[in-house]
Structure formats: C-alpha cells, structure tokens
Amino acid sequence: MANLIYDKKEIEKAIDQIVKRTMRMDLTWDWPGGVAYYGVCEAYLATEKTEYIEMLKERIDEYIELGLPSWTVNTCAMGHAMLTLYEYSGDEKYLDIAKSKIDYLEKDALRFGDNVLQHTVSVNNDFPEQCWADTLFMAAFFLLRAGVLLKDEKLIDDALNQYYWHIKYLQAPASGLFYHGYNNITKDHMSGFYWGRANAWAAYTMSEVGRVLPECYLYPKFLDIVGSLNEQLASIKLLQTENGLFRTILDDPDSYEEISASCGIAAAMINKGNPLHIKYINKATKGILENISEDGRVLNVSGGTAVMKDRDGYRNISRDWIQGWGQGLALAYLSGVLNYDKVRSDGAL
C-alpha cells in the first residue's frame, strides 16, 4: 500500500522554524493572528513540545493585558487559540474570551437569509449580505469546536448550518470548486473566480468536521459536508501543478503558485485519508518544503485578498511578505503530515 513519503526530522525542523518565526511577528488580535496561532496550536499538539504552547500563552496574556478589540467575524478566528489554551491550561479566562466571541456571533453578528453569517472585517457593515469562504475558518469551524467542547447542540447546529449554506452559495455544481464569495443582493458570485485560498478555507475546515464532531454521521448536514468535500477534492487534485502546488486562481495557468492555498488543500487531503490522494500529498510536501526559508518564513503567500474585480486583480496580489495565514496553514499541513497515521480515516469522511 502506498504511504506518505517524508523525512520526520525534516518536517519537525520546518515546524520548529516556522513556529519560532511566527512568534517573532507583530500580529494583532485579528484573523492573521488567529490563523497563525491556530497553526502554532496544531504544531504543539503534533509535536507535544510545550515550549510552543507556552510561547503562545505568554503572547496571548500580553494581548489580554493590553486590552482586546471589538469583535467581528474575522477577529473570532482568535477563538481557536482560546479553546486550545483553555484545554491546555484549564484557565477559565481563555474560555471566557471564547464565550464572548460566541455571544457576539450568536447575538450581534450580521446575518442574512437562513441565518448565514455575513462576512465582516470591521465593526461596519463591510459587505452587505455577502458570504465568503473565509468565514468557514474564522467562525463556522470555531463554533463547531466550541459547541463540541461545551456540549452545546445549538452551537453545533449553527456551525453545521453555516457549512450547509456556504456550500450551497459558493460551490459550483459543475466543477466542484468554490467561488471566493456570494452576493445575496445581486444573487451572483461577483467576479466569479475559483480563488485558491477560498478553496483551502473550505476544504480544510470541512475535512476537520468529521474529526472534531463525535458521532458526526448522526447529523444530516454532515452528509452534505462529506459530499461537498468529496467533489471538491476530486476536481482540485487535477489542478495541482508539476511542483505539487495550487495556483491563486485554481484553473488559471497564468496565475502564480500560492503556498497558503496549497497548504490548506493538501492538509484537507491528509485529513480525508483517501489513499488515492497520497501521490498528490507527496508532491505537495516537496513543493511546500521548498517554499520555507531557513528562518521559518513561508514564502510566496498572497496578501489579504478581497473579492477582486477581475482576473488580473487576483494575479497581481503581492506575495513578497510574510503573512500570518501562510505561517498558520503551513503549520496545519506539516502537523498533519506528522499525525498522518493517527488521522488516517476509518471511512467516516
């Protein structure tokens, strides 16, 4: 039987480099930090190196002392680290912050249609009645983890409802790929491109549902998640480049290879546990490792990207700088490689 091909020491070294470089970044309490620190938590869980979680704990305590911002959908991404820190330390202050984010999402966050969370990046009504794939990581996945931890079926149902409607709004039936966003007012996908990182947000978080949710098969909406992920990965694997990577517009051969999207998509394949994906994962591992600098910077990660107006808008987003989401998704992927034998599916997903 085919297996993942990787050097454990090389993976552990890359994780160590990325964690230490990430913790040198001046990330604020927002979604870049939320994704980055989620990755640090995953690195701690995969390696069991308490120095990682202790570095994170020290940083979060500093943030708390300085004062926290108003919540938005995007700032709720930091809730992932709160849940892991609570599980690690037992300190209720982290859980209290997570609960305050839950309270915001359940009572105050803007919604439309069938209680679908509107994508927001500030306290303003940024994108009226728009849903973006990003929200699956920033809010839906967080709500699911919190619901499971708190044994709160209402939160679990809300999380699964977010997945259900984001799939309905964003996944193209013909291709299985995800659009970046959907505008409920104009009833369209705006510029209508299959943005790489949008597909990573969708694939990775959907692949986590079966791992996080006990007896997931008893939830009808989970079956929609399974079907959606199956179709997405079956299509997306065919768009992998010779370098083992995925492009910033997935089906555009003139778009650059983008590492955060590549990490999220490959991590979803690991979680899925389908042996037919192993050859694609092995190619991705090589390509991703080649884009990690000696000082732990994940290279060729595109900057923060709105739903751009045209193809060139996506093609011209800079990839020159270190980004929290690149660091975090690379850590999620490399941690998944280390944990492959643990997470290999028994068929649930």
PDB file of C-alpha atoms in Angstrom, residues 23-300:
ATOM      1  CA  MET A  23       6.136  34.116  17.331  1.00  0.00           C
ATOM      2  CA  ARG A  24       8.508  36.911  16.293  1.00  0.00           C
ATOM      3  CA  MET A  25       5.779  38.539  14.190  1.00  0.00           C
ATOM      4  CA  ASP A  26       3.889  41.576  15.495  1.00  0.00           C
ATOM      5  CA  LEU A  27       0.479  40.064  14.873  1.00  0.00           C
ATOM      6  CA  THR A  28      -2.519  41.831  16.361  1.00  0.00           C
ATOM      7  CA  TRP A  29      -5.796  40.356  17.628  1.00  0.00           C
ATOM      8  CA  ASP A  30      -7.278  39.730  14.203  1.00  0.00           C
ATOM      9  CA  TRP A  31      -7.620  36.979  11.639  1.00  0.00           C
ATOM     10  CA  PRO A  32      -3.934  36.840  10.561  1.00  0.00           C
ATOM     11  CA  GLY A  33      -3.008  36.112  14.168  1.00  0.00           C
ATOM     12  CA  GLY A  34      -5.989  33.813  14.521  1.00  0.00           C
ATOM     13  CA  VAL A  35      -4.823  31.585  11.675  1.00  0.00           C
ATOM     14  CA  ALA A  36      -1.148  31.816  12.657  1.00  0.00           C
ATOM     15  CA  TYR A  37      -1.814  30.888  16.278  1.00  0.00           C
ATOM     16  CA  TYR A  38      -4.147  28.081  15.262  1.00  0.00           C
ATOM     17  CA  GLY A  39      -1.162  26.671  13.406  1.00  0.00           C
ATOM     18  CA  VAL A  40       1.054  27.039  16.475  1.00  0.00           C
ATOM     19  CA  CYS A  41      -1.563  25.129  18.486  1.00  0.00           C
ATOM     20  CA  GLU A  42      -1.584  22.373  15.870  1.00  0.00           C
ATOM     21  CA  ALA A  43       2.218  22.236  15.994  1.00  0.00           C
ATOM     22  CA  TYR A  44       2.081  21.813  19.770  1.00  0.00           C
ATOM     23  CA  LEU A  45      -0.486  19.020  19.503  1.00  0.00           C
ATOM     24  CA  ALA A  46       1.513  17.214  16.808  1.00  0.00           C
ATOM     25  CA  THR A  47       4.953  17.501  18.410  1.00  0.00           C
ATOM     26  CA  GLU A  48       3.936  17.730  22.100  1.00  0.00           C
ATOM     27  CA  LYS A  49       6.537  20.475  22.518  1.00  0.00           C
ATOM     28  CA  THR A  50       5.159  22.523  25.397  1.00  0.00           C
ATOM     29  CA  GLU A  51       7.524  25.380  24.543  1.00  0.00           C
ATOM     30  CA  TYR A  52       5.256  26.175  21.579  1.00  0.00           C
ATOM     31  CA  ILE A  53       2.078  26.497  23.594  1.00  0.00           C
ATOM     32  CA  GLU A  54       3.897  28.335  26.382  1.00  0.00           C
ATOM     33  CA  MET A  55       5.213  30.921  23.909  1.00  0.00           C
ATOM     34  CA  LEU A  56       1.684  31.371  22.638  1.00  0.00           C
ATOM     35  CA  LYS A  57       0.258  31.604  26.147  1.00  0.00           C
ATOM     36  CA  GLU A  58       2.717  34.362  27.006  1.00  0.00           C
ATOM     37  CA  ARG A  59       1.764  36.313  23.884  1.00  0.00           C
ATOM     38  CA  ILE A  60      -1.979  35.940  24.451  1.00  0.00           C
ATOM     39  CA  ASP A  61      -1.625  37.033  28.085  1.00  0.00           C
ATOM     40  CA  GLU A  62       0.171  40.144  26.853  1.00  0.00           C
ATOM     41  CA  TYR A  63      -2.695  40.867  24.459  1.00  0.00           C
ATOM     42  CA  ILE A  64      -5.241  40.445  27.232  1.00  0.00           C
ATOM     43  CA  GLU A  65      -3.359  42.870  29.464  1.00  0.00           C
ATOM     44  CA  LEU A  66      -3.184  45.453  26.671  1.00  0.00           C
ATOM     45  CA  GLY A  67      -6.925  45.202  26.018  1.00  0.00           C
ATOM     46  CA  LEU A  68      -8.960  43.389  23.385  1.00  0.00           C
ATOM     47  CA  PRO A  69     -10.750  44.900  20.363  1.00  0.00           C
ATOM     48  CA  SER A  70     -14.405  44.802  19.408  1.00  0.00           C
ATOM     49  CA  TRP A  71     -15.428  41.517  17.829  1.00  0.00           C
ATOM     50  CA  THR A  72     -16.033  40.925  14.149  1.00  0.00           C
ATOM     51  CA  VAL A  73     -16.414  37.687  12.230  1.00  0.00           C
ATOM     52  CA  ASN A  74     -12.717  37.872  11.369  1.00  0.00           C
ATOM     53  CA  THR A  75     -11.469  38.565  14.905  1.00  0.00           C
ATOM     54  CA  CYS A  76     -13.329  35.438  16.019  1.00  0.00           C
ATOM     55  CA  ALA A  77     -10.541  33.459  14.347  1.00  0.00           C
ATOM     56  CA  MET A  78      -8.555  34.078  17.534  1.00  0.00           C
ATOM     57  CA  GLY A  79     -11.124  31.927  19.300  1.00  0.00           C
ATOM     58  CA  HIS A  80      -9.315  28.822  18.065  1.00  0.00           C
ATOM     59  CA  ALA A  81      -6.278  29.623  20.196  1.00  0.00           C
ATOM     60  CA  MET A  82      -8.526  30.415  23.173  1.00  0.00           C
ATOM     61  CA  LEU A  83     -10.064  26.953  23.044  1.00  0.00           C
ATOM     62  CA  THR A  84      -6.692  25.206  22.827  1.00  0.00           C
ATOM     63  CA  LEU A  85      -5.188  27.331  25.596  1.00  0.00           C
ATOM     64  CA  TYR A  86      -8.166  26.525  27.818  1.00  0.00           C
ATOM     65  CA  GLU A  87      -7.784  22.813  27.112  1.00  0.00           C
ATOM     66  CA  TYR A  88      -4.057  23.051  27.849  1.00  0.00           C
ATOM     67  CA  SER A  89      -4.138  25.207  30.975  1.00  0.00           C
ATOM     68  CA  GLY A  90      -7.638  24.872  32.393  1.00  0.00           C
ATOM     69  CA  ASP A  91      -7.632  28.638  32.899  1.00  0.00           C
ATOM     70  CA  GLU A  92     -11.192  29.926  32.596  1.00  0.00           C
ATOM     71  CA  LYS A  93     -10.091  33.333  31.287  1.00  0.00           C
ATOM     72  CA  TYR A  94      -9.407  31.814  27.869  1.00  0.00           C
ATOM     73  CA  LEU A  95     -12.760  30.095  27.802  1.00  0.00           C
ATOM     74  CA  ASP A  96     -14.473  33.318  28.885  1.00  0.00           C
ATOM     75  CA  ILE A  97     -12.968  35.138  25.890  1.00  0.00           C
ATOM     76  CA  ALA A  98     -14.082  32.317  23.591  1.00  0.00           C
ATOM     77  CA  LYS A  99     -17.581  32.542  25.074  1.00  0.00           C
ATOM     78  CA  SER A 100     -17.670  36.288  24.464  1.00  0.00           C
ATOM     79  CA  LYS A 101     -16.894  35.613  20.806  1.00  0.00           C
ATOM     80  CA  ILE A 102     -19.640  33.008  20.689  1.00  0.00           C
ATOM     81  CA  ASP A 103     -22.056  35.510  22.232  1.00  0.00           C
ATOM     82  CA  TYR A 104     -21.154  38.023  19.530  1.00  0.00           C
ATOM     83  CA  LEU A 105     -21.604  35.514  16.712  1.00  0.00           C
ATOM     84  CA  GLU A 106     -24.926  34.260  18.069  1.00  0.00           C
ATOM     85  CA  LYS A 107     -26.484  37.608  19.018  1.00  0.00           C
ATOM     86  CA  ASP A 108     -24.811  40.522  17.256  1.00  0.00           C
ATOM     87  CA  ALA A 109     -23.054  39.394  14.081  1.00  0.00           C
ATOM     88  CA  LEU A 110     -24.806  40.404  10.867  1.00  0.00           C
ATOM     89  CA  ARG A 111     -26.682  37.580   9.133  1.00  0.00           C
ATOM     90  CA  PHE A 112     -28.904  37.155   6.106  1.00  0.00           C
ATOM     91  CA  GLY A 113     -31.161  34.520   4.571  1.00  0.00           C
ATOM     92  CA  ASP A 114     -31.214  31.326   6.624  1.00  0.00           C
ATOM     93  CA  ASN A 115     -29.091  32.778   9.447  1.00  0.00           C
ATOM     94  CA  VAL A 116     -25.974  32.843   7.281  1.00  0.00           C
ATOM     95  CA  LEU A 117     -23.127  34.860   8.781  1.00  0.00           C
ATOM     96  CA  GLN A 118     -22.226  37.884   6.702  1.00  0.00           C
ATOM     97  CA  HIS A 119     -18.506  38.318   6.164  1.00  0.00           C
ATOM     98  CA  THR A 120     -17.266  41.265   8.241  1.00  0.00           C
ATOM     99  CA  VAL A 121     -13.752  42.602   8.768  1.00  0.00           C
ATOM    100  CA  SER A 122     -14.612  45.609  10.946  1.00  0.00           C
ATOM    101  CA  VAL A 123     -17.442  46.887  13.128  1.00  0.00           C
ATOM    102  CA  ASN A 124     -19.029  48.350   9.984  1.00  0.00           C
ATOM    103  CA  ASN A 125     -21.398  46.706   7.526  1.00  0.00           C
ATOM    104  CA  ASP A 126     -18.468  45.941   5.223  1.00  0.00           C
ATOM    105  CA  PHE A 127     -20.005  43.602   2.660  1.00  0.00           C
ATOM    106  CA  PRO A 128     -23.821  43.672   2.862  1.00  0.00           C
ATOM    107  CA  GLU A 129     -25.351  40.201   2.510  1.00  0.00           C
ATOM    108  CA  GLN A 130     -22.144  38.645   1.242  1.00  0.00           C
ATOM    109  CA  CYS A 131     -20.780  35.301   2.352  1.00  0.00           C
ATOM    110  CA  TRP A 132     -17.118  34.459   1.776  1.00  0.00           C
ATOM    111  CA  ALA A 133     -15.377  31.126   2.133  1.00  0.00           C
ATOM    112  CA  ASP A 134     -13.066  32.739   4.726  1.00  0.00           C
ATOM    113  CA  THR A 135     -15.917  32.685   7.256  1.00  0.00           C
ATOM    114  CA  LEU A 136     -15.793  28.892   7.381  1.00  0.00           C
ATOM    115  CA  PHE A 137     -12.461  29.110   9.189  1.00  0.00           C
ATOM    116  CA  MET A 138     -12.997  32.342  11.117  1.00  0.00           C
ATOM    117  CA  ALA A 139     -16.421  31.458  12.526  1.00  0.00           C
ATOM    118  CA  ALA A 140     -18.075  28.175  11.473  1.00  0.00           C
ATOM    119  CA  PHE A 141     -15.157  25.918  12.416  1.00  0.00           C
ATOM    120  CA  PHE A 142     -14.685  27.863  15.658  1.00  0.00           C
ATOM    121  CA  LEU A 143     -18.384  27.496  16.536  1.00  0.00           C
ATOM    122  CA  LEU A 144     -18.160  23.775  15.871  1.00  0.00           C
ATOM    123  CA  ARG A 145     -15.122  23.320  18.115  1.00  0.00           C
ATOM    124  CA  ALA A 146     -16.744  25.397  20.846  1.00  0.00           C
ATOM    125  CA  GLY A 147     -20.030  23.530  20.578  1.00  0.00           C
ATOM    126  CA  VAL A 148     -18.292  20.189  20.953  1.00  0.00           C
ATOM    127  CA  LEU A 149     -16.185  21.404  23.896  1.00  0.00           C
ATOM    128  CA  LEU A 150     -19.198  22.909  25.676  1.00  0.00           C
ATOM    129  CA  LYS A 151     -21.530  20.077  24.632  1.00  0.00           C
ATOM    130  CA  ASP A 152     -23.873  22.720  23.208  1.00  0.00           C
ATOM    131  CA  GLU A 153     -26.041  21.281  20.432  1.00  0.00           C
ATOM    132  CA  LYS A 154     -27.326  24.730  19.468  1.00  0.00           C
ATOM    133  CA  LEU A 155     -23.806  25.865  18.607  1.00  0.00           C
ATOM    134  CA  ILE A 156     -23.116  22.650  16.716  1.00  0.00           C
ATOM    135  CA  ASP A 157     -26.309  23.098  14.706  1.00  0.00           C
ATOM    136  CA  ASP A 158     -25.431  26.710  13.924  1.00  0.00           C
ATOM    137  CA  ALA A 159     -21.938  25.691  12.790  1.00  0.00           C
ATOM    138  CA  LEU A 160     -23.303  22.960  10.530  1.00  0.00           C
ATOM    139  CA  ASN A 161     -25.865  25.402   9.160  1.00  0.00           C
ATOM    140  CA  GLN A 162     -23.020  27.754   8.197  1.00  0.00           C
ATOM    141  CA  TYR A 163     -21.286  24.939   6.334  1.00  0.00           C
ATOM    142  CA  TYR A 164     -24.528  23.910   4.627  1.00  0.00           C
ATOM    143  CA  TRP A 165     -25.337  27.367   3.271  1.00  0.00           C
ATOM    144  CA  HIS A 166     -21.766  28.293   2.382  1.00  0.00           C
ATOM    145  CA  ILE A 167     -21.656  25.107   0.314  1.00  0.00           C
ATOM    146  CA  LYS A 168     -24.960  25.998  -1.353  1.00  0.00           C
ATOM    147  CA  TYR A 169     -23.881  29.559  -2.104  1.00  0.00           C
ATOM    148  CA  LEU A 170     -20.235  29.029  -3.008  1.00  0.00           C
ATOM    149  CA  GLN A 171     -19.681  25.593  -4.545  1.00  0.00           C
ATOM    150  CA  ALA A 172     -20.118  25.308  -8.305  1.00  0.00           C
ATOM    151  CA  PRO A 173     -22.076  22.099  -9.050  1.00  0.00           C
ATOM    152  CA  ALA A 174     -20.384  21.544 -12.411  1.00  0.00           C
ATOM    153  CA  SER A 175     -16.776  21.853 -11.228  1.00  0.00           C
ATOM    154  CA  GLY A 176     -16.992  21.081  -7.507  1.00  0.00           C
ATOM    155  CA  LEU A 177     -14.767  24.108  -6.842  1.00  0.00           C
ATOM    156  CA  PHE A 178     -15.607  27.018  -4.561  1.00  0.00           C
ATOM    157  CA  TYR A 179     -16.057  30.613  -5.582  1.00  0.00           C
ATOM    158  CA  HIS A 180     -14.487  33.275  -3.363  1.00  0.00           C
ATOM    159  CA  GLY A 181     -17.762  34.918  -2.393  1.00  0.00           C
ATOM    160  CA  TYR A 182     -21.507  35.245  -2.999  1.00  0.00           C
ATOM    161  CA  ASN A 183     -23.613  38.405  -3.016  1.00  0.00           C
ATOM    162  CA  ASN A 184     -27.158  37.685  -1.869  1.00  0.00           C
ATOM    163  CA  ILE A 185     -28.402  41.083  -3.039  1.00  0.00           C
ATOM    164  CA  THR A 186     -27.310  40.642  -6.659  1.00  0.00           C
ATOM    165  CA  LYS A 187     -27.624  36.835  -6.495  1.00  0.00           C
ATOM    166  CA  ASP A 188     -24.219  36.219  -8.057  1.00  0.00           C
ATOM    167  CA  HIS A 189     -20.598  35.322  -7.289  1.00  0.00           C
ATOM    168  CA  MET A 190     -19.384  38.810  -8.208  1.00  0.00           C
ATOM    169  CA  SER A 191     -16.293  38.347 -10.405  1.00  0.00           C
ATOM    170  CA  GLY A 192     -16.772  34.588 -10.161  1.00  0.00           C
ATOM    171  CA  PHE A 193     -13.264  33.132  -9.812  1.00  0.00           C
ATOM    172  CA  TYR A 194     -12.140  29.936  -8.097  1.00  0.00           C
ATOM    173  CA  TRP A 195      -9.703  31.606  -5.720  1.00  0.00           C
ATOM    174  CA  GLY A 196      -7.148  29.181  -4.314  1.00  0.00           C
ATOM    175  CA  ARG A 197      -7.256  30.220  -0.660  1.00  0.00           C
ATOM    176  CA  ALA A 198     -11.069  30.237  -0.647  1.00  0.00           C
ATOM    177  CA  ASN A 199     -10.919  26.594  -1.658  1.00  0.00           C
ATOM    178  CA  ALA A 200      -8.364  25.979   1.081  1.00  0.00           C
ATOM    179  CA  TRP A 201     -10.631  27.523   3.742  1.00  0.00           C
ATOM    180  CA  ALA A 202     -13.489  25.340   2.555  1.00  0.00           C
ATOM    181  CA  ALA A 203     -11.575  22.095   2.080  1.00  0.00           C
ATOM    182  CA  TYR A 204      -9.573  22.270   5.295  1.00  0.00           C
ATOM    183  CA  THR A 205     -12.431  23.186   7.592  1.00  0.00           C
ATOM    184  CA  MET A 206     -14.795  20.644   6.005  1.00  0.00           C
ATOM    185  CA  SER A 207     -12.146  17.948   6.459  1.00  0.00           C
ATOM    186  CA  GLU A 208     -11.963  18.810  10.162  1.00  0.00           C
ATOM    187  CA  VAL A 209     -15.679  18.344  10.852  1.00  0.00           C
ATOM    188  CA  GLY A 210     -15.555  14.563  10.965  1.00  0.00           C
ATOM    189  CA  ARG A 211     -12.512  14.676  13.230  1.00  0.00           C
ATOM    190  CA  VAL A 212     -13.954  17.200  15.673  1.00  0.00           C
ATOM    191  CA  LEU A 213     -17.626  16.193  15.864  1.00  0.00           C
ATOM    192  CA  PRO A 214     -18.414  12.979  17.798  1.00  0.00           C
ATOM    193  CA  GLU A 215     -20.901  10.697  16.018  1.00  0.00           C
ATOM    194  CA  CYS A 216     -20.825  13.092  13.075  1.00  0.00           C
ATOM    195  CA  TYR A 217     -22.797  10.607  10.963  1.00  0.00           C
ATOM    196  CA  LEU A 218     -25.892  11.297  13.094  1.00  0.00           C
ATOM    197  CA  TYR A 219     -26.117  14.879  11.802  1.00  0.00           C
ATOM    198  CA  PRO A 220     -27.864  15.118   8.402  1.00  0.00           C
ATOM    199  CA  LYS A 221     -25.984  18.264   7.365  1.00  0.00           C
ATOM    200  CA  PHE A 222     -22.703  16.417   7.889  1.00  0.00           C
ATOM    201  CA  LEU A 223     -23.558  14.296   4.870  1.00  0.00           C
ATOM    202  CA  ASP A 224     -23.682  17.464   2.757  1.00  0.00           C
ATOM    203  CA  ILE A 225     -20.201  18.328   4.014  1.00  0.00           C
ATOM    204  CA  VAL A 226     -18.952  14.865   3.053  1.00  0.00           C
ATOM    205  CA  GLY A 227     -20.428  15.103  -0.431  1.00  0.00           C
ATOM    206  CA  SER A 228     -19.133  18.629  -0.945  1.00  0.00           C
ATOM    207  CA  LEU A 229     -15.593  17.764   0.112  1.00  0.00           C
ATOM    208  CA  ASN A 230     -15.553  14.610  -1.995  1.00  0.00           C
ATOM    209  CA  GLU A 231     -16.491  16.541  -5.117  1.00  0.00           C
ATOM    210  CA  GLN A 232     -14.151  19.413  -4.386  1.00  0.00           C
ATOM    211  CA  LEU A 233     -11.062  17.259  -3.818  1.00  0.00           C
ATOM    212  CA  ALA A 234     -11.805  15.054  -6.823  1.00  0.00           C
ATOM    213  CA  SER A 235     -11.678  18.165  -9.012  1.00  0.00           C
ATOM    214  CA  ILE A 236      -8.998  20.136  -7.257  1.00  0.00           C
ATOM    215  CA  LYS A 237      -6.367  17.391  -7.339  1.00  0.00           C
ATOM    216  CA  LEU A 238      -6.368  17.591 -11.145  1.00  0.00           C
ATOM    217  CA  LEU A 239      -5.276  21.232 -10.926  1.00  0.00           C
ATOM    218  CA  GLN A 240      -2.100  20.518  -8.944  1.00  0.00           C
ATOM    219  CA  THR A 241       0.988  21.850 -10.734  1.00  0.00           C
ATOM    220  CA  GLU A 242       4.123  19.888 -11.522  1.00  0.00           C
ATOM    221  CA  ASN A 243       5.666  21.497  -8.442  1.00  0.00           C
ATOM    222  CA  GLY A 244       2.998  19.948  -6.234  1.00  0.00           C
ATOM    223  CA  LEU A 245       1.258  23.272  -5.630  1.00  0.00           C
ATOM    224  CA  PHE A 246      -2.005  25.064  -6.441  1.00  0.00           C
ATOM    225  CA  ARG A 247      -2.478  28.419  -8.128  1.00  0.00           C
ATOM    226  CA  THR A 248      -4.040  31.571  -6.726  1.00  0.00           C
ATOM    227  CA  ILE A 249      -6.793  31.128  -9.343  1.00  0.00           C
ATOM    228  CA  LEU A 250      -7.007  27.374  -9.419  1.00  0.00           C
ATOM    229  CA  ASP A 251      -7.883  26.869 -13.075  1.00  0.00           C
ATOM    230  CA  ASP A 252      -5.819  29.735 -14.494  1.00  0.00           C
ATOM    231  CA  PRO A 253      -2.446  28.502 -15.834  1.00  0.00           C
ATOM    232  CA  ASP A 254      -1.121  32.077 -15.852  1.00  0.00           C
ATOM    233  CA  SER A 255      -1.741  32.610 -12.128  1.00  0.00           C
ATOM    234  CA  TYR A 256       1.133  32.105  -9.727  1.00  0.00           C
ATOM    235  CA  GLU A 257       1.502  29.139  -7.388  1.00  0.00           C
ATOM    236  CA  GLU A 258       0.341  30.169  -3.924  1.00  0.00           C
ATOM    237  CA  ILE A 259       1.564  28.430  -0.777  1.00  0.00           C
ATOM    238  CA  SER A 260      -1.172  29.113   1.782  1.00  0.00           C
ATOM    239  CA  ALA A 261      -3.782  27.667  -0.571  1.00  0.00           C
ATOM    240  CA  SER A 262      -1.512  24.708  -1.322  1.00  0.00           C
ATOM    241  CA  CYS A 263      -1.058  24.006   2.392  1.00  0.00           C
ATOM    242  CA  GLY A 264      -4.761  24.176   3.218  1.00  0.00           C
ATOM    243  CA  ILE A 265      -5.784  21.978   0.303  1.00  0.00           C
ATOM    244  CA  ALA A 266      -3.083  19.387   0.965  1.00  0.00           C
ATOM    245  CA  ALA A 267      -3.965  19.372   4.683  1.00  0.00           C
ATOM    246  CA  ALA A 268      -7.562  18.573   3.735  1.00  0.00           C
ATOM    247  CA  MET A 269      -6.326  15.622   1.689  1.00  0.00           C
ATOM    248  CA  ILE A 270      -4.404  14.333   4.693  1.00  0.00           C
ATOM    249  CA  ASN A 271      -7.459  14.620   6.934  1.00  0.00           C
ATOM    250  CA  LYS A 272      -9.612  12.926   4.324  1.00  0.00           C
ATOM    251  CA  GLY A 273      -7.431   9.823   4.484  1.00  0.00           C
ATOM    252  CA  ASN A 274      -8.219   8.663   0.943  1.00  0.00           C
ATOM    253  CA  PRO A 275      -5.299   6.549  -0.377  1.00  0.00           C
ATOM    254  CA  LEU A 276      -5.970   7.895  -3.884  1.00  0.00           C
ATOM    255  CA  HIS A 277      -4.727  11.266  -2.631  1.00  0.00           C
ATOM    256  CA  ILE A 278      -1.359  10.058  -1.345  1.00  0.00           C
ATOM    257  CA  LYS A 279       0.548  10.787  -4.549  1.00  0.00           C
ATOM    258  CA  TYR A 280      -0.810  14.336  -4.550  1.00  0.00           C
ATOM    259  CA  ILE A 281       0.108  14.820  -0.892  1.00  0.00           C
ATOM    260  CA  ASN A 282       3.653  13.588  -1.516  1.00  0.00           C
ATOM    261  CA  LYS A 283       4.061  16.076  -4.360  1.00  0.00           C
ATOM    262  CA  ALA A 284       2.676  18.844  -2.148  1.00  0.00           C
ATOM    263  CA  THR A 285       5.088  18.069   0.683  1.00  0.00           C
ATOM    264  CA  LYS A 286       8.070  18.557  -1.592  1.00  0.00           C
ATOM    265  CA  GLY A 287       6.701  21.768  -3.075  1.00  0.00           C
ATOM    266  CA  ILE A 288       5.755  23.254   0.277  1.00  0.00           C
ATOM    267  CA  LEU A 289       9.093  22.475   1.944  1.00  0.00           C
ATOM    268  CA  GLU A 290      10.862  24.190  -0.942  1.00  0.00           C
ATOM    269  CA  ASN A 291       8.942  27.360  -0.017  1.00  0.00           C
ATOM    270  CA  ILE A 292      10.053  27.545   3.613  1.00  0.00           C
ATOM    271  CA  SER A 293      13.094  29.688   4.299  1.00  0.00           C
ATOM    272  CA  GLU A 294      15.833  28.741   6.762  1.00  0.00           C
ATOM    273  CA  ASP A 295      14.489  31.268   9.243  1.00  0.00           C
ATOM    274  CA  GLY A 296      10.958  29.825   9.078  1.00  0.00           C
ATOM    275  CA  ARG A 297       9.268  32.246   6.721  1.00  0.00           C
ATOM    276  CA  VAL A 298       6.630  30.642   4.491  1.00  0.00           C
ATOM    277  CA  LEU A 299       7.290  32.087   1.049  1.00  0.00           C
ATOM    278  CA  ASN A 300       5.022  33.005  -1.876  1.00  0.00           C
TER     279      ASN A 300
END
